[in-house]
Amino acid sequence: MLFSEIDDRVHKLAQYLFCEKSDTKACFTVISTHHAASFYHGPHKHWDPKSTGNHTMTICNQAGQEFQTKIVACNPEVDFVIVSSDVPFVTVAPRLCLPNKSERYILLGYPKPNTGYEALEGIITSVLLDDEGRLRGSRGSQRGYNGGPMFNYKGELLGINVADKSSQQCIGLSNRSTLEKPFSEINDAFPSLSVMVPSCILASSSF
């Protein structure tokens, strides 16, 4: 795929990247015409999952259009929140898709709050769910990408980035003598792994 084609693809996908109207500019990902998702920790951790309907917030699209939303779901364990809007965020919702191992993805976010969005490329390193029902990818540990969408190169939404973990902590095998060298190489290549909440889990919590 040519760089120009990738740039065009990223530009089209950016319609699904929203941000919170605040100094932190936290990422929100559109998962349906009327729903968007983000991470739960940090500035969102004060939201009570038992009284979600009492919380509201304003999020913005790339053009700066503001949407008044209410929080409809919070999951502290898996680390995501979902908001809804009476006014549709987009006319066409993103297509949701299950990730495949070694699949390439594009992650969007705001690593520099005072500038526009940026994109990273990564690969799905595992399709085995952890105890919280999340997956791992190779890129996404930089500040400003939490809550951002992770798309495959078909433009399908795989999930959202919510955190990062040490690759040694995730792989957990680098101290075994027979596997020390290959797993040390993996840890060197990907010292931090992206933690992804799959789009199917987000969808089941909002629809």
mmCIF file of C-alpha atoms in Angstrom:
data_model
loop_
_atom_site.group_PDB
_atom_site.id
_atom_site.type_symbol
_atom_site.label_atom_id
_atom_site.label_comp_id
_atom_site.label_asym_id
_atom_site.label_seq_id
_atom_site.Cartn_x
_atom_site.Cartn_y
_atom_site.Cartn_z
ATOM 1 C CA MET A 1 0.000 0.000 0.000
ATOM 2 C CA LEU A 2 1.397 3.419 -0.986
ATOM 3 C CA PHE A 3 1.985 6.129 1.629
ATOM 4 C CA SER A 4 -0.602 8.338 -0.076
ATOM 5 C CA GLU A 5 -3.155 5.536 0.201
ATOM 6 C CA ILE A 6 -2.346 5.094 3.887
ATOM 7 C CA ASP A 7 -2.711 8.837 4.477
ATOM 8 C CA ASP A 8 -6.104 8.799 2.748
ATOM 9 C CA ARG A 9 -7.188 5.806 4.826
ATOM 10 C CA VAL A 10 -6.121 7.454 8.089
ATOM 11 C CA HIS A 11 -7.905 10.673 7.139
ATOM 12 C CA LYS A 12 -11.160 8.761 6.564
ATOM 13 C CA LEU A 13 -10.817 6.825 9.813
ATOM 14 C CA ALA A 14 -10.254 10.027 11.798
ATOM 15 C CA GLN A 15 -13.972 10.807 11.567
ATOM 16 C CA TYR A 16 -14.402 8.199 14.314
ATOM 17 C CA LEU A 17 -11.826 9.812 16.635
ATOM 18 C CA PHE A 18 -13.401 12.325 19.003
ATOM 19 C CA CYS A 19 -11.946 14.070 22.032
ATOM 20 C CA GLU A 20 -13.205 15.257 25.376
ATOM 21 C CA LYS A 21 -13.685 19.010 25.677
ATOM 22 C CA SER A 22 -11.112 19.529 28.425
ATOM 23 C CA ASP A 23 -7.448 20.345 28.972
ATOM 24 C CA THR A 24 -6.513 16.660 28.774
ATOM 25 C CA LYS A 25 -8.178 16.135 25.354
ATOM 26 C CA ALA A 26 -8.903 12.486 26.180
ATOM 27 C CA CYS A 27 -9.712 10.309 23.167
ATOM 28 C CA PHE A 28 -13.174 8.919 22.480
ATOM 29 C CA THR A 29 -13.887 6.373 19.749
ATOM 30 C CA VAL A 30 -17.201 6.251 17.912
ATOM 31 C CA ILE A 31 -18.526 2.675 17.994
ATOM 32 C CA SER A 32 -22.016 3.324 16.602
ATOM 33 C CA THR A 33 -23.899 6.312 15.240
ATOM 34 C CA HIS A 34 -24.941 7.340 18.773
ATOM 35 C CA HIS A 35 -22.277 5.757 21.033
ATOM 36 C CA ALA A 36 -18.604 6.421 21.760
ATOM 37 C CA ALA A 37 -16.121 4.707 24.088
ATOM 38 C CA SER A 38 -13.042 5.704 26.066
ATOM 39 C CA PHE A 39 -10.927 4.505 29.025
ATOM 40 C CA TYR A 40 -12.205 4.490 32.609
ATOM 41 C CA HIS A 41 -9.069 5.265 34.649
ATOM 42 C CA GLY A 42 -7.566 8.702 35.361
ATOM 43 C CA PRO A 43 -9.966 11.608 34.768
ATOM 44 C CA HIS A 44 -12.933 9.255 34.357
ATOM 45 C CA LYS A 45 -12.470 7.064 37.437
ATOM 46 C CA HIS A 46 -14.776 9.203 39.597
ATOM 47 C CA TRP A 47 -17.781 8.098 37.530
ATOM 48 C CA ASP A 48 -19.962 5.693 39.476
ATOM 49 C CA PRO A 49 -20.953 2.649 37.383
ATOM 50 C CA LYS A 50 -24.187 2.402 39.399
ATOM 51 C CA SER A 51 -25.334 5.930 38.544
ATOM 52 C CA THR A 52 -24.104 6.436 35.001
ATOM 53 C CA GLY A 53 -27.173 8.353 33.871
ATOM 54 C CA ASN A 54 -26.270 11.213 36.225
ATOM 55 C CA HIS A 55 -22.986 11.998 34.461
ATOM 56 C CA THR A 56 -22.710 14.132 31.314
ATOM 57 C CA MET A 57 -19.826 15.417 29.222
ATOM 58 C CA THR A 58 -19.047 17.227 25.987
ATOM 59 C CA ILE A 59 -16.969 15.602 23.260
ATOM 60 C CA CYS A 60 -15.890 17.031 19.901
ATOM 61 C CA ASN A 61 -15.223 15.701 16.420
ATOM 62 C CA GLN A 62 -12.335 16.691 14.143
ATOM 63 C CA ALA A 63 -14.221 19.759 12.915
ATOM 64 C CA GLY A 64 -14.726 20.999 16.475
ATOM 65 C CA GLN A 65 -18.458 20.243 16.519
ATOM 66 C CA GLU A 66 -19.598 19.656 20.088
ATOM 67 C CA PHE A 67 -21.863 16.822 21.224
ATOM 68 C CA GLN A 68 -23.560 16.702 24.609
ATOM 69 C CA THR A 69 -23.425 13.143 25.897
ATOM 70 C CA LYS A 70 -24.453 11.121 28.901
ATOM 71 C CA ILE A 71 -22.517 8.219 30.357
ATOM 72 C CA VAL A 72 -24.434 4.987 29.816
ATOM 73 C CA ALA A 73 -21.873 2.355 30.873
ATOM 74 C CA CYS A 74 -18.742 2.154 33.035
ATOM 75 C CA ASN A 75 -16.538 -0.888 33.564
ATOM 76 C CA PRO A 76 -13.639 -0.235 35.973
ATOM 77 C CA GLU A 77 -12.288 -3.795 35.681
ATOM 78 C CA VAL A 78 -12.000 -3.853 31.899
ATOM 79 C CA ASP A 79 -11.253 -0.094 31.905
ATOM 80 C CA PHE A 80 -13.790 1.515 29.592
ATOM 81 C CA VAL A 81 -16.695 3.954 29.596
ATOM 82 C CA ILE A 82 -19.415 4.454 26.992
ATOM 83 C CA VAL A 83 -21.326 7.655 26.296
ATOM 84 C CA SER A 84 -24.382 8.247 24.133
ATOM 85 C CA SER A 85 -25.688 11.251 22.217
ATOM 86 C CA ASP A 86 -29.205 12.075 21.041
ATOM 87 C CA VAL A 87 -27.588 13.689 17.985
ATOM 88 C CA PRO A 88 -25.740 11.147 15.807
ATOM 89 C CA PHE A 89 -21.952 11.397 15.869
ATOM 90 C CA VAL A 90 -21.638 10.116 12.295
ATOM 91 C CA THR A 91 -23.975 9.096 9.494
ATOM 92 C CA VAL A 92 -22.298 5.716 8.964
ATOM 93 C CA ALA A 93 -21.039 3.703 11.935
ATOM 94 C CA PRO A 94 -17.676 1.929 11.763
ATOM 95 C CA ARG A 95 -17.748 -1.764 10.992
ATOM 96 C CA LEU A 96 -16.746 -3.783 14.071
ATOM 97 C CA CYS A 97 -14.438 -6.759 13.647
ATOM 98 C CA LEU A 98 -12.617 -9.338 15.779
ATOM 99 C CA PRO A 99 -8.802 -8.986 15.638
ATOM 100 C CA ASN A 100 -6.562 -11.678 14.180
ATOM 101 C CA LYS A 101 -3.126 -12.577 15.504
ATOM 102 C CA SER A 102 -0.306 -10.708 13.715
ATOM 103 C CA GLU A 103 -2.856 -8.432 12.030
ATOM 104 C CA ARG A 104 -1.592 -4.918 11.374
ATOM 105 C CA TYR A 105 -3.522 -2.043 12.868
ATOM 106 C CA ILE A 106 -3.622 1.751 12.856
ATOM 107 C CA LEU A 107 -4.006 3.494 16.218
ATOM 108 C CA LEU A 108 -5.160 7.125 16.349
ATOM 109 C CA GLY A 109 -4.725 9.535 19.242
ATOM 110 C CA TYR A 110 -3.566 12.908 20.521
ATOM 111 C CA PRO A 111 -0.007 12.533 21.877
ATOM 112 C CA LYS A 112 0.323 16.328 21.645
ATOM 113 C CA PRO A 113 -2.902 17.897 22.998
ATOM 114 C CA ASN A 114 -2.319 21.259 21.323
ATOM 115 C CA THR A 115 -2.011 19.777 17.827
ATOM 116 C CA GLY A 116 -4.043 17.447 15.635
ATOM 117 C CA TYR A 117 -4.273 13.689 15.841
ATOM 118 C CA GLU A 118 -1.410 11.349 14.993
ATOM 119 C CA ALA A 119 -1.329 7.708 13.901
ATOM 120 C CA LEU A 120 0.784 4.719 14.918
ATOM 121 C CA GLU A 121 1.086 1.338 13.252
ATOM 122 C CA GLY A 122 1.226 -1.878 15.248
ATOM 123 C CA ILE A 123 0.452 -5.573 15.128
ATOM 124 C CA ILE A 124 -1.861 -7.726 17.234
ATOM 125 C CA THR A 125 0.581 -9.739 19.347
ATOM 126 C CA SER A 126 -1.992 -12.070 20.909
ATOM 127 C CA VAL A 127 -5.668 -12.939 20.523
ATOM 128 C CA LEU A 128 -5.791 -14.629 23.923
ATOM 129 C CA LEU A 129 -7.960 -12.599 26.285
ATOM 130 C CA ASP A 130 -6.491 -11.685 29.661
ATOM 131 C CA ASP A 131 -8.445 -11.951 32.918
ATOM 132 C CA GLU A 132 -10.250 -8.697 32.091
ATOM 133 C CA GLY A 133 -11.173 -9.770 28.553
ATOM 134 C CA ARG A 134 -8.568 -7.614 26.793
ATOM 135 C CA LEU A 135 -5.983 -8.199 24.052
ATOM 136 C CA ARG A 136 -2.439 -7.000 23.340
ATOM 137 C CA GLY A 137 -0.904 -5.025 20.487
ATOM 138 C CA SER A 138 2.652 -3.876 19.831
ATOM 139 C CA ARG A 139 2.120 -0.105 19.867
ATOM 140 C CA GLY A 140 0.125 2.290 21.988
ATOM 141 C CA SER A 141 2.060 3.012 25.158
ATOM 142 C CA GLN A 142 2.651 6.689 24.410
ATOM 143 C CA ARG A 143 0.661 9.237 26.340
ATOM 144 C CA GLY A 144 -2.379 10.536 24.489
ATOM 145 C CA TYR A 145 -3.484 7.330 22.752
ATOM 146 C CA ASN A 146 -5.682 5.923 25.517
ATOM 147 C CA GLY A 147 -9.262 5.769 24.312
ATOM 148 C CA GLY A 148 -8.120 5.960 20.703
ATOM 149 C CA PRO A 149 -9.431 3.629 17.973
ATOM 150 C CA MET A 150 -7.505 0.678 16.576
ATOM 151 C CA PHE A 151 -8.442 -0.111 12.967
ATOM 152 C CA ASN A 152 -7.198 -2.816 10.639
ATOM 153 C CA TYR A 153 -6.199 -1.874 7.101
ATOM 154 C CA LYS A 154 -9.675 -2.707 5.834
ATOM 155 C CA GLY A 155 -10.973 0.156 7.958
ATOM 156 C CA GLU A 156 -12.690 -2.147 10.467
ATOM 157 C CA LEU A 157 -12.696 -1.169 14.141
ATOM 158 C CA LEU A 158 -10.857 -3.771 16.224
ATOM 159 C CA GLY A 159 -11.137 -2.005 19.574
ATOM 160 C CA ILE A 160 -9.787 0.870 21.646
ATOM 161 C CA ASN A 161 -6.441 1.346 23.361
ATOM 162 C CA VAL A 162 -6.754 1.733 27.147
ATOM 163 C CA ALA A 163 -3.313 1.162 28.692
ATOM 164 C CA ASP A 164 0.140 -0.332 28.275
ATOM 165 C CA LYS A 165 1.922 -3.229 29.957
ATOM 166 C CA SER A 166 5.512 -4.403 30.130
ATOM 167 C CA SER A 167 6.073 -7.105 27.527
ATOM 168 C CA GLN A 168 7.928 -9.186 30.134
ATOM 169 C CA GLN A 169 4.889 -8.958 32.373
ATOM 170 C CA CYS A 170 2.573 -10.020 29.548
ATOM 171 C CA ILE A 171 4.719 -12.750 27.993
ATOM 172 C CA GLY A 172 6.124 -13.955 31.302
ATOM 173 C CA LEU A 173 8.669 -16.383 29.865
ATOM 174 C CA SER A 174 11.911 -14.447 29.465
ATOM 175 C CA ASN A 175 13.415 -15.910 32.663
ATOM 176 C CA ARG A 176 13.272 -19.501 31.393
ATOM 177 C CA SER A 177 16.722 -20.617 30.314
ATOM 178 C CA THR A 178 15.662 -22.484 27.154
ATOM 179 C CA LEU A 179 13.609 -19.524 25.927
ATOM 180 C CA GLU A 180 15.616 -16.648 27.324
ATOM 181 C CA LYS A 181 17.164 -15.446 24.058
ATOM 182 C CA PRO A 182 14.078 -15.382 21.785
ATOM 183 C CA PHE A 183 11.836 -13.841 24.430
ATOM 184 C CA SER A 184 14.485 -11.285 25.352
ATOM 185 C CA GLU A 185 14.478 -10.269 21.687
ATOM 186 C CA ILE A 186 10.689 -9.866 21.801
ATOM 187 C CA ASN A 187 10.924 -7.774 24.954
ATOM 188 C CA ASP A 188 13.596 -5.585 23.340
ATOM 189 C CA ALA A 189 11.487 -5.090 20.216
ATOM 190 C CA PHE A 190 8.272 -4.339 22.129
ATOM 191 C CA PRO A 191 9.165 -3.180 25.673
ATOM 192 C CA SER A 192 5.575 -2.029 26.207
ATOM 193 C CA LEU A 193 2.458 -3.584 24.722
ATOM 194 C CA SER A 194 -0.818 -1.858 24.020
ATOM 195 C CA VAL A 195 -3.818 -3.079 26.014
ATOM 196 C CA MET A 196 -6.923 -3.241 23.802
ATOM 197 C CA VAL A 197 -10.585 -3.600 24.700
ATOM 198 C CA PRO A 198 -12.094 -5.463 21.709
ATOM 199 C CA SER A 199 -14.931 -3.718 19.895
ATOM 200 C CA CYS A 200 -17.251 -6.693 20.457
ATOM 201 C CA ILE A 201 -17.070 -6.150 24.230
ATOM 202 C CA LEU A 202 -17.775 -2.451 23.818
ATOM 203 C CA ALA A 203 -20.738 -3.182 21.566
ATOM 204 C CA SER A 204 -22.260 -5.688 23.968
ATOM 205 C CA SER A 205 -22.187 -3.045 26.712
ATOM 206 C CA SER A 206 -23.864 -0.284 24.718
ATOM 207 C CA PHE A 207 -26.491 -1.778 22.385
#
